[in-house]
PDB file of C-alpha atoms and ligand atoms in Angstrom:
ATOM      1  CA  MET A   1      33.338  73.000  67.999  1.00 45.00           C
ATOM      2  CA  SER A   2      32.590  76.623  67.396  1.00 46.00           C
ATOM      3  CA  ASP A   3      30.213  76.022  64.504  1.00 50.00           C
ATOM      4  CA  LEU A   4      27.720  73.997  66.502  1.00 51.00           C
ATOM      5  CA  SER A   5      24.685  76.139  66.938  1.00 71.00           C
ATOM      6  CA  GLY A   6      24.498  77.700  70.375  1.00 82.00           C
ATOM      7  CA  LEU A   7      21.270  75.963  71.269  1.00 79.00           C
ATOM      8  CA  TYR A   8      22.575  72.502  70.478  1.00 87.00           C
ATOM      9  CA  GLN A   9      25.810  73.188  72.291  1.00 90.00           C
ATOM     10  CA  GLU A  10      23.798  74.231  75.359  1.00 92.00           C
ATOM     11  CA  LEU A  11      21.705  71.055  75.164  1.00 93.00           C
ATOM     12  CA  ILE A  12      24.806  68.868  75.071  1.00 95.00           C
ATOM     13  CA  LEU A  13      26.405  70.732  77.963  1.00 95.00           C
ATOM     14  CA  ASP A  14      23.193  70.524  79.938  1.00 96.00           C
ATOM     15  CA  HIS A  15      22.942  66.757  79.435  1.00 97.00           C
ATOM     16  CA  SER A  16      26.616  66.257  80.252  1.00 96.00           C
ATOM     17  CA  ARG A  17      25.924  67.862  83.632  1.00 96.00           C
ATOM     18  CA  ARG A  18      22.580  66.184  84.326  1.00 96.00           C
ATOM     19  CA  ARG A  19      23.680  62.703  83.315  1.00 97.00           C
ATOM     20  CA  ASN A  20      20.140  61.305  83.354  1.00 97.00           C
ATOM     21  CA  GLY A  21      20.044  57.627  84.131  1.00 98.00           C
ATOM     22  CA  GLU A  22      23.435  57.534  85.788  1.00 98.00           C
ATOM     23  CA  GLY A  23      23.624  54.814  88.417  1.00 98.00           C
ATOM     24  CA  GLU A  24      23.664  51.058  88.418  1.00 96.00           C
ATOM     25  CA  LEU A  25      20.331  49.477  87.510  1.00 97.00           C
ATOM     26  CA  VAL A  26      18.996  46.763  89.797  1.00 92.00           C
ATOM     27  CA  ASP A  27      17.188  43.793  88.237  1.00 94.00           C
ATOM     28  CA  ALA A  28      18.473  44.598  84.759  1.00 96.00           C
ATOM     29  CA  HIS A  29      17.360  42.226  81.999  1.00 95.00           C
ATOM     30  CA  ALA A  30      20.498  42.996  80.057  1.00 97.00           C
ATOM     31  CA  SER A  31      23.674  44.931  80.618  1.00 97.00           C
ATOM     32  CA  HIS A  32      26.433  45.768  78.193  1.00 98.00           C
ATOM     33  CA  HIS A  33      29.859  47.332  78.516  1.00 98.00           C
ATOM     34  CA  GLU A  34      31.135  49.427  75.641  1.00 98.00           C
ATOM     35  CA  LEU A  35      34.514  51.093  75.250  1.00 98.00           C
ATOM     36  CA  ASN A  36      35.727  53.780  72.896  1.00 97.00           C
ATOM     37  CA  PRO A  37      39.510  53.399  73.000  1.00 96.00           C
ATOM     38  CA  THR A  38      40.154  56.419  70.739  1.00 95.00           C
ATOM     39  CA  CYS A  39      38.844  58.796  73.383  1.00 96.00           C
ATOM     40  CA  GLY A  40      38.880  56.623  76.508  1.00 97.00           C
ATOM     41  CA  ASP A  41      35.109  56.728  77.026  1.00 98.00           C
ATOM     42  CA  GLU A  42      33.418  53.759  78.600  1.00 98.00           C
ATOM     43  CA  ILE A  43      29.947  52.883  79.692  1.00 98.00           C
ATOM     44  CA  THR A  44      28.055  49.978  81.200  1.00 98.00           C
ATOM     45  CA  LEU A  45      24.415  50.369  80.338  1.00 98.00           C
ATOM     46  CA  GLY A  46      21.680  48.237  81.865  1.00 98.00           C
ATOM     47  CA  LEU A  47      18.144  47.826  80.638  1.00 97.00           C
ATOM     48  CA  ARG A  48      14.935  46.613  82.248  1.00 97.00           C
ATOM     49  CA  LEU A  49      11.777  45.835  80.295  1.00 97.00           C
ATOM     50  CA  ASP A  50       8.263  46.198  81.675  1.00 96.00           C
ATOM     51  CA  ALA A  51       5.947  43.219  82.271  1.00 95.00           C
ATOM     52  CA  SER A  52       4.831  43.136  78.630  1.00 94.00           C
ATOM     53  CA  GLY A  53       8.454  42.750  77.557  1.00 94.00           C
ATOM     54  CA  GLU A  54       7.862  45.277  74.806  1.00 95.00           C
ATOM     55  CA  LYS A  55       8.616  48.519  76.558  1.00 97.00           C
ATOM     56  CA  ILE A  56      11.696  49.869  78.310  1.00 98.00           C
ATOM     57  CA  GLU A  57      10.867  50.393  81.953  1.00 98.00           C
ATOM     58  CA  ALA A  58      14.245  51.637  83.131  1.00 98.00           C
ATOM     59  CA  ILE A  59      17.786  52.350  82.024  1.00 98.00           C
ATOM     60  CA  GLY A  60      20.757  52.789  84.319  1.00 98.00           C
ATOM     61  CA  TRP A  61      24.359  53.388  83.347  1.00 98.00           C
ATOM     62  CA  THR A  62      27.729  53.924  84.884  1.00 98.00           C
ATOM     63  CA  GLY A  63      30.652  55.239  82.961  1.00 97.00           C
ATOM     64  CA  ASP A  64      33.210  57.869  82.439  1.00 96.00           C
ATOM     65  CA  GLY A  65      34.353  59.813  79.443  1.00 97.00           C
ATOM     66  CA  CYS A  66      34.197  63.069  77.561  1.00 96.00           C
ATOM     67  CA  SER A  67      31.188  65.319  77.855  1.00 96.00           C
ATOM     68  CA  ILE A  68      29.847  64.217  74.457  1.00 97.00           C
ATOM     69  CA  SER A  69      29.739  60.542  75.449  1.00 98.00           C
ATOM     70  CA  MET A  70      28.127  61.290  78.813  1.00 98.00           C
ATOM     71  CA  ALA A  71      25.638  63.778  77.343  1.00 98.00           C
ATOM     72  CA  SER A  72      24.651  61.246  74.699  1.00 98.00           C
ATOM     73  CA  ALA A  73      23.910  58.610  77.363  1.00 98.00           C
ATOM     74  CA  SER A  74      21.779  61.142  79.212  1.00 98.00           C
ATOM     75  CA  ALA A  75      19.793  62.146  76.111  1.00 98.00           C
ATOM     76  CA  LEU A  76      19.338  58.481  75.214  1.00 98.00           C
ATOM     77  CA  THR A  77      17.937  57.710  78.678  1.00 98.00           C
ATOM     78  CA  ASP A  78      15.391  60.529  78.353  1.00 97.00           C
ATOM     79  CA  LEU A  79      14.243  59.227  74.995  1.00 97.00           C
ATOM     80  CA  ALA A  80      14.209  55.490  75.496  1.00 98.00           C
ATOM     81  CA  VAL A  81      12.701  55.054  78.978  1.00 98.00           C
ATOM     82  CA  GLY A  82       8.992  54.371  78.547  1.00 98.00           C
ATOM     83  CA  ALA A  83       9.322  53.787  74.822  1.00 98.00           C
ATOM     84  CA  ASP A  84       8.259  50.676  72.890  1.00 97.00           C
ATOM     85  CA  LEU A  85      11.119  48.516  71.668  1.00 97.00           C
ATOM     86  CA  ALA A  86      10.009  49.022  68.073  1.00 96.00           C
ATOM     87  CA  ASP A  87      10.378  52.776  68.520  1.00 97.00           C
ATOM     88  CA  VAL A  88      13.679  52.373  70.335  1.00 98.00           C
ATOM     89  CA  ARG A  89      15.064  50.426  67.375  1.00 97.00           C
ATOM     90  CA  ARG A  90      13.931  53.221  65.055  1.00 98.00           C
ATOM     91  CA  MET A  91      15.628  55.775  67.332  1.00 98.00           C
ATOM     92  CA  ILE A  92      18.892  53.826  67.294  1.00 98.00           C
ATOM     93  CA  ASP A  93      18.803  53.532  63.493  1.00 98.00           C
ATOM     94  CA  ALA A  94      17.966  57.221  63.072  1.00 98.00           C
ATOM     95  CA  PHE A  95      20.718  58.265  65.486  1.00 98.00           C
ATOM     96  CA  ARG A  96      23.301  56.108  63.724  1.00 98.00           C
ATOM     97  CA  GLU A  97      22.241  57.479  60.345  1.00 97.00           C
ATOM     98  CA  MET A  98      22.521  61.020  61.693  1.00 97.00           C
ATOM     99  CA  MET A  99      25.991  60.353  63.107  1.00 97.00           C
ATOM    100  CA  ARG A 100      27.116  59.065  59.704  1.00 97.00           C
ATOM    101  CA  SER A 101      25.755  62.143  57.934  1.00 96.00           C
ATOM    102  CA  LYS A 102      28.814  64.384  58.484  1.00 95.00           C
ATOM    103  CA  GLY A 103      26.421  67.193  59.368  1.00 92.00           C
ATOM    104  CA  GLU A 104      24.280  66.714  56.268  1.00 93.00           C
ATOM    105  CA  GLY A 105      20.685  65.616  55.954  1.00 91.00           C
ATOM    106  CA  ASP A 106      17.590  66.395  57.928  1.00 92.00           C
ATOM    107  CA  PRO A 107      17.269  64.170  60.988  1.00 94.00           C
ATOM    108  CA  ASP A 108      13.848  63.436  62.464  1.00 94.00           C
ATOM    109  CA  GLU A 109      13.572  65.741  65.455  1.00 93.00           C
ATOM    110  CA  GLU A 110      10.309  64.206  66.624  1.00 94.00           C
ATOM    111  CA  LEU A 111      11.916  60.789  66.813  1.00 96.00           C
ATOM    112  CA  LEU A 112      15.271  61.890  68.204  1.00 96.00           C
ATOM    113  CA  GLY A 113      14.261  64.572  70.716  1.00 94.00           C
ATOM    114  CA  ASP A 114      17.252  66.176  72.454  1.00 94.00           C
ATOM    115  CA  ALA A 115      19.555  63.717  70.682  1.00 96.00           C
ATOM    116  CA  ILE A 116      19.148  65.890  67.575  1.00 95.00           C
ATOM    117  CA  ALA A 117      21.706  68.165  69.244  1.00 95.00           C
ATOM    118  CA  PHE A 118      24.423  65.688  68.214  1.00 96.00           C
ATOM    119  CA  HIS A 119      23.803  66.307  64.511  1.00 95.00           C
ATOM    120  CA  GLY A 120      26.595  68.910  64.478  1.00 92.00           C
ATOM    121  CA  VAL A 121      28.958  66.457  66.209  1.00 94.00           C
ATOM    122  CA  SER A 122      28.685  64.141  63.184  1.00 95.00           C
ATOM    123  CA  LYS A 123      31.003  66.524  61.311  1.00 94.00           C
ATOM    124  CA  TYR A 124      33.817  65.614  63.679  1.00 93.00           C
ATOM    125  CA  VAL A 125      34.876  62.104  62.725  1.00 91.00           C
ATOM    126  CA  MET A 126      36.850  61.615  65.937  1.00 92.00           C
ATOM    127  CA  ARG A 127      33.797  62.388  68.079  1.00 95.00           C
ATOM    128  CA  VAL A 128      31.251  60.188  66.311  1.00 97.00           C
ATOM    129  CA  LYS A 129      32.222  57.164  68.392  1.00 97.00           C
ATOM    130  CA  CYS A 130      31.859  59.231  71.567  1.00 98.00           C
ATOM    131  CA  ALA A 131      28.276  60.077  70.656  1.00 98.00           C
ATOM    132  CA  MET A 132      27.482  56.506  69.513  1.00 98.00           C
ATOM    133  CA  LEU A 133      28.854  54.777  72.630  1.00 98.00           C
ATOM    134  CA  ALA A 134      25.676  54.572  74.732  1.00 98.00           C
ATOM    135  CA  TRP A 135      23.549  53.776  71.667  1.00 98.00           C
ATOM    136  CA  VAL A 136      25.702  50.808  70.723  1.00 98.00           C
ATOM    137  CA  ALA A 137      25.376  49.538  74.303  1.00 98.00           C
ATOM    138  CA  LEU A 138      21.607  50.028  74.202  1.00 98.00           C
ATOM    139  CA  GLU A 139      21.357  48.178  70.902  1.00 98.00           C
ATOM    140  CA  ALA A 140      23.249  45.219  72.401  1.00 98.00           C
ATOM    141  CA  ASP A 141      20.970  45.264  75.463  1.00 98.00           C
ATOM    142  CA  VAL A 142      17.805  45.284  73.366  1.00 97.00           C
ATOM    143  CA  ALA A 143      19.092  42.342  71.338  1.00 96.00           C
ATOM    144  CA  ALA A 144      20.070  40.411  74.481  1.00 96.00           C
ATOM    145  CA  ALA A 145      16.863  41.179  76.383  1.00 94.00           C
ATOM    146  CA  THR A 146      14.614  40.136  73.505  1.00 91.00           C
ATOM    147  CA  SER A 147      16.485  37.067  72.279  1.00 85.00           C
ATOM    148  CA  ARG A 148      15.629  35.259  75.534  1.00 59.00           C
ATOM    149  CA  ASP A 149      11.983  35.015  74.509  1.00 53.00           C
ATOM    150  CA  ALA A 150      12.685  34.002  70.935  1.00 48.00           C
TER     151      ALA A 150
HETATM  152 ZN1  LIG B 201      34.782  60.805  73.896  1.00 86.27          ZN
END
């Protein structure tokens, strides 16, 4: 991936080492397992809401896979913990749109934070699922955690 800008490549590498949020979450309101068979990445991502039920209090995940999938889970944890569910849904939509862009477009850096680093990855069709893995799991968790009150 030589044409990723150096800064973004550094960010991804940094997150793949830090793996923010790694570890099983106790008292999770929802937990979802997601597998990317093309690459062999997998993740189980748990979510806990705060007392209001409208904010993410904690995320914890366990998994194994390529550095892109692990870095994406780490960047997602940074962004989503402490965020309102409405904002989290916007982040998930914006991330998915960015990953479908094939490197085009102008993703919202304010909304996506470090996850903007994956914009360049969207040019590599085989790696899009790696980057999406944790986000798909989060989306399933948000749906499961909120449908209980409906
Ligand atoms: Zn992968």
